[in-house]
Backbone as a ProteinNet text record, in pm:
[ID]
protein_1_A
[PRIMARY]
MGAREVPPEAITEAADAVAEKIDVLLERATDTVLGAPQPGSDAWQQAWAARDTDSGRAELAHRARVKIAIARAAGVDPRSEIERAGRAGILADENAAEPPETPKRRRRSGDGGGQLSMW
[TERTIARY]
85.2	0	89.2	75.4	158.7	105.9	194.9	156	72.2	-32.4	-120.8	-83.2	-83	-51.6	-173.3	-147.3	-254.3	-244.2	-354.3	-349.9	-320.3	-237.4	-205.4	-330	-432.6	-555.9	-622.5	-614.1	-673.3	-599	-467	-386.3	-422.1	-431.4	-464.5	-602.1	-698.2	-834.5	-837.5	-767.3	-761.5	-692	-583.8	-511.3	-599	-674.3	-765.9	-871.6	-924.8	-1026.5	-968	-845.3	-780	-756.1	-707.2	-681.2	-810.2	-919.4	-1048.2	-1093.2	-1076.7	-1114.1	-1028.9	-899.4	-811.3	-857.6	-894	-939.8	-1067.9	-1159.9	-1284.2	-1252.3	-1162.6	-1125.1	-1057.3	-972.6	-907.9	-1011	-1110.8	-1217.3	-1293.1	-1327.9	-1401	-1317	-1189.5	-1101	-1085.9	-1075.6	-1064.6	-1191.4	-1307.9	-1435	-1438.1	-1392.5	-1393.4	-1301.1	-1179	-1080.9	-1129.8	-1190.1	-1235.4	-1374.2	-1442.4	-1577.6	-1671.9	-1661	-1741.6	-1890.1	-1974.4	-2118.9	-2172.7	-2284.4	-2349.3	-2390.3	-2364.3	-2406.5	-2557.1	-2592.1	-2731.7	-2782.2	-2707.9	-2751.7	-2739.5	-2798.8	-2791.1	-2646	-2566.5	-2425.2	-2350.8	-2379.8	-2315.5	-2355.1	-2482.5	-2529.5	-2467.7	-2448.8	-2383	-2237.1	-2168.7	-2029	-2021.1	-2114.8	-2117.3	-2139.6	-2230.8	-2260.8	-2141.4	-2059.8	-1946.6	-1817.7	-1822.1	-1698.2	-1621.7	-1690	-1622.5	-1585.3	-1600.3	-1560.1	-1417	-1357	-1221.4	-1217.2	-1316.1	-1315.9	-1342.8	-1425.3	-1451.5	-1327.7	-1252.9	-1128.8	-1024.6	-1021.2	-928.5	-965.4	-1093.9	-1138.8	-1103	-1118.5	-1079.5	-930.2	-849.6	-704.6	-669.1	-735.9	-711.6	-748.4	-861.4	-906.6	-804.3	-753.5	-655	-527.3	-482.5	-361.5	-381.7	-500.9	-529.6	-534.2	-599.2	-608.3	-468.6	-383.8	-246.8	-168.3	-186.9	-117.2	-162.8	-292.4	-343.3	-284	-282.5	-227.5	-81.9	-3.7	138.1	154.5	76.3	87.1	48.7	-38.8	-81.5	11	112	204.3	152.1	57.4	-0.7	62.5	99.9	159.9	53.5	73.2	-28.6	-16.2	71.3	94.1	-31.8	-120.3	-242	-328.8	-335.7	-414.6	-348.3	-216.2	-143.7	-166.4	-157.4	-179	-321.8	-418.2	-559.9	-585.4	-529	-545.9	-476.6	-361.9	-291.1	-369.6	-425.2	-505.8	-629.2	-684.6	-803.8	-767.5	-638	-594.1	-608.7	-627.8	-649.9	-520.2	-412.8	-283.9	-179.3	-222	-132.5	-19.7	-44.1	56.3	135.1	129.3	207.9	270.5	369.8	441.1	387	290	231	316.2	418.6	501.8	593.2	616.4	701.2	622.4	666.6	593.1	609.9	500.9	511.9	569.1	616.6	665.5	547.5	562	456.1	513.6	436.7	487.4	499.2	592.7	609.8	487.6	449.5	333.9	366.8	268.1	285	246.3	306	269.6	130	55.6	-82	-92.5	3.5	-9.8	92.9	45.7	127	267.4	360.2	498.9	575.6	524.5	587.1	724.9	752.9	884.7	943.6	875.3	931.1	866.7	793	718.9	807.5	803.1	878.5	800.3	871.5	806.7	748	630.4	569.3	643.3	702.2	764.1	909.7
-117.4	0	122.9	208	325.7	443.3	537.8	658.8	746.9	801.8	889.2	1034	1117.5	1257.9	1328.4	1411.2	1484.7	1631.1	1688.4	1829.2	1920.5	2021.4	2114.5	2179.4	2200.8	2262.5	2173.6	2042.9	1949.8	1957.4	1968.6	1982.5	2112.5	2221.4	2351.4	2348.4	2288.6	2280.5	2198.3	2087.1	2003.3	2076.7	2147.6	2222.9	2333	2401.8	2506.1	2446.6	2329.5	2263.7	2225	2174	2136.5	2260.1	2368.7	2491.8	2546	2539	2585.7	2500.3	2369.5	2278.4	2305.3	2329.2	2359.2	2486.5	2589.1	2714.1	2692.9	2612.8	2583.9	2510.2	2412.4	2338.7	2428.7	2520.8	2615.2	2705.8	2750.2	2832.5	2755.8	2630.6	2548.9	2521.5	2490.5	2465.5	2590.9	2706.2	2832.3	2857.5	2835.2	2848.9	2758.6	2634.9	2539	2583.8	2622.7	2665.1	2788.8	2881.7	3006.2	2994.6	2884.2	2870.5	2971.8	2989.3	3089.8	3055.2	3158.1	3133.3	3078.7	3012.2	2958.5	3072.4	3059.5	3163.6	3189.9	3318	3357.8	3372.8	3322	3333.8	3478.9	3509.2	3645.3	3686.7	3595.3	3627	3652.4	3574	3592.7	3727.7	3762.8	3890.7	4008.9	3994.7	4101.4	4117.3	4006.2	4011.7	4071.9	4035.2	4089	4239.6	4284.9	4427.6	4505.9	4439.7	4507.1	4497.2	4437.4	4410.4	4536	4650.8	4775.1	4861.9	4808.9	4881.8	4841.8	4912.9	4877.5	4734.7	4699.2	4563.9	4459.9	4492.2	4400.7	4377.2	4485.1	4470.2	4391.7	4412	4335.1	4186.9	4157.2	4017.8	3955.6	4032.5	3983.4	3956.3	4044.5	4024.6	3898.8	3879.3	3759.7	3634.6	3639.8	3525.9	3495.3	3599.4	3579.2	3516.2	3563.3	3505.6	3358.6	3325.6	3185.4	3100.2	3149.1	3072.9	3050.6	3151.8	3139.9	3038.5	3041.5	2946	2802.6	2782.8	2649.8	2602.8	2691.5	2655.3	2612.2	2689.8	2655.8	2522.8	2502.4	2377.9	2257	2277.6	2169.4	2152.5	2237.3	2227.6	2292.7	2385	2456.3	2594.8	2636.9	2769.2	2876.6	2962.3	3061.5	3193.7	3201.6	3330.6	3392.4	3312.2	3370.2	3432.7	3370.3	3426.5	3552.5	3552.7	3671.3	3787.1	3758.9	3862.9	3914.8	3823.8	3863.4	3953.5	3915.7	3996.2	4131.5	4132.1	4258.8	4351.4	4295.5	4377.9	4434.9	4359	4405.3	4500.2	4517.2	4606.3	4544.7	4414.3	4347.9	4331	4291.2	4269.3	4367.2	4485.7	4582.4	4628.5	4637.4	4695.2	4590.2	4466.7	4365.1	4270.7	4198	4109.2	3967.7	3933.9	3799.9	3698.7	3747.8	3655.9	3573	3616.5	3541.5	3427.6	3304.4	3191.8	3183	3158.5	3139.2	3001.2	2981.1	2849.6	2753.5	2645	2544.8	2413.1	2340.9	2212.5	2114.4	2023.9	1921.3	1830.9	1783.4	1695.6	1560.5	1506	1375.8	1265.9	1151.7	1036.1	991.6	945.4	904	758	677.6	534.5	490.2	436.2	374.4	427.1	337.2	379.5	365.7	287	274.2	210.6	135	79.6	9.9	-89.3	-164.4	-129.2	-22.3	14.5	90.3	47.3	116.6	234.7	335.8	453.5	421.5	479.3	460.4	539.9	647.6	736	721.7
0	0	0	-100.5	-114.3	-33.6	-10.1	62.5	-28.9	26	-48.3	-20	-119.8	-99.9	-40.4	58.1	124.4	83.8	36.2	-3.9	115.8	95.8	204.9	264.8	182.3	232.8	337.8	318.1	414.6	548.1	542	663.4	734.4	659	716.8	782.2	713.9	767.6	896.6	898.5	1018.7	1132.9	1101.6	1204.9	1263	1178.8	1227.9	1320.6	1283.5	1366.9	1502.6	1503.2	1628.8	1714.8	1654.2	1729.2	1791.3	1716.3	1768.4	1886.9	1876.2	1985.7	2109.4	2089	2201.3	2270.9	2193.6	2253	2334.5	2280.9	2353.8	2484.1	2478.2	2599.2	2701.1	2654.5	2746.5	2813.4	2737.1	2794.5	2902.7	2872.6	2970	3093.9	3072.7	3186.6	3272	3208	3281.3	3361.7	3300.5	3372.9	3495.4	3478.9	3589.4	3701.4	3664.9	3765.4	3840.9	3769.5	3831.4	3894.5	3869.8	3923.2	3861.5	3729.8	3660	3670.3	3679	3686.3	3554.8	3560.7	3441.2	3349.5	3219.3	3125.6	3137.4	3143.1	3152.6	3294.3	3393.8	3533.2	3578.7	3694.1	3748.2	3772.2	3828.4	3855.1	3723.9	3621.2	3491.2	3432.3	3441	3386.8	3460.7	3591.6	3668.1	3624.2	3605.5	3560	3420.6	3334.6	3198.4	3201.1	3284.6	3294.8	3351.1	3432.8	3498	3416.8	3299.2	3225	3185.5	3172.7	3134.1	3253.6	3374.9	3495.2	3530.3	3625	3669	3723.7	3805.3	3861.8	3753.2	3656.4	3545.8	3461.1	3434.6	3358	3436.9	3567.8	3651.8	3648.7	3649.2	3640.9	3506.6	3398.8	3265.8	3258.5	3319.2	3320.6	3399.5	3512	3593.2	3513.8	3446	3364.5	3254.7	3189.1	3083	3139	3255.4	3316.8	3351.4	3404.2	3438.7	3312.1	3207.9	3082.3	3024	3028.6	2977.6	3060.3	3192.7	3279	3251.1	3228.4	3196.3	3063.4	2965.5	2834.4	2848.5	2920	2938	3010.2	3115.6	3192	3107.3	3008.6	2920.5	2800	2788.9	2676.4	2549.6	2564.4	2450.4	2442.7	2324.9	2304.7	2330.6	2431	2465.9	2390.9	2290.7	2224.4	2168	2109.8	2052.2	2160.5	2276.5	2387.2	2442.1	2450.1	2497.3	2400.6	2270.5	2169.6	2173.3	2188.1	2193.8	2315.5	2429.8	2550.7	2535.6	2470	2446.3	2355.4	2246	2154.2	2223	2315.7	2387.7	2501.7	2526.1	2633	2770.7	2776.3	2904.7	2982.1	2912.5	2977.5	2926.1	2888.5	2825.1	2916.4	3045.9	3135	3212.9	3170.2	3237.8	3136.5	3179.2	3088.2	3103.4	3022.3	3027.1	2953.1	2883.1	2805.5	2895	3016.7	3108.3	3169.6	3149.1	3205.3	3355.8	3427.8	3572.1	3600	3721.1	3759.4	3759	3686.5	3684	3732.2	3810.9	3858.3	3743.2	3755.1	3652.9	3654.3	3535.8	3524.9	3586.8	3654.9	3716.8	3619.6	3636.7	3554.9	3595.3	3498.7	3525.6	3566.4	3532.2	3559.6	3662.5	3770.8	3875.1	3886.5	3921.3	3935.4	3805.1	3711.7	3580.9	3586.2	3690	3710.2	3589.4	3534	3422.6	3291.3	3287.5	3166.5	3068.5	2943.9	2839.6	2788.5	2745.4	2688.5	2552.9	2524.4	2393.1	2287	2321.7	2223.3	2237.5
[MASK]
+++++++++++++++++++++++++++++++++++++++++++++++++++++++++++++++++++++++++++++++++++++++++++++++++++++++++++++++++++++++

């Protein structure tokens, strides 16, 4: 069975779909970590109404920092989120490009004593 050539457009389309899914997962993970209110709830509507206040902007900056930290801890390049926050003026006065100290990821399976690496 010979190798089939894959059109570059198919690769680009698949990569865009993966990037979009990663962004959605980062948003959900950030909501979970921050304990964000359910969309449409009274608490959510209050936060939405306050988004253009000083405290609302501070909350958005905190959310962006948490999302960037989650991305880094997961091994995802956070540059697009940093750029998006910078364009929105959310993290304009701080250096979000510096990665915070993140703990090393733990192995998921037992002690792995005699287990060979898959890669």
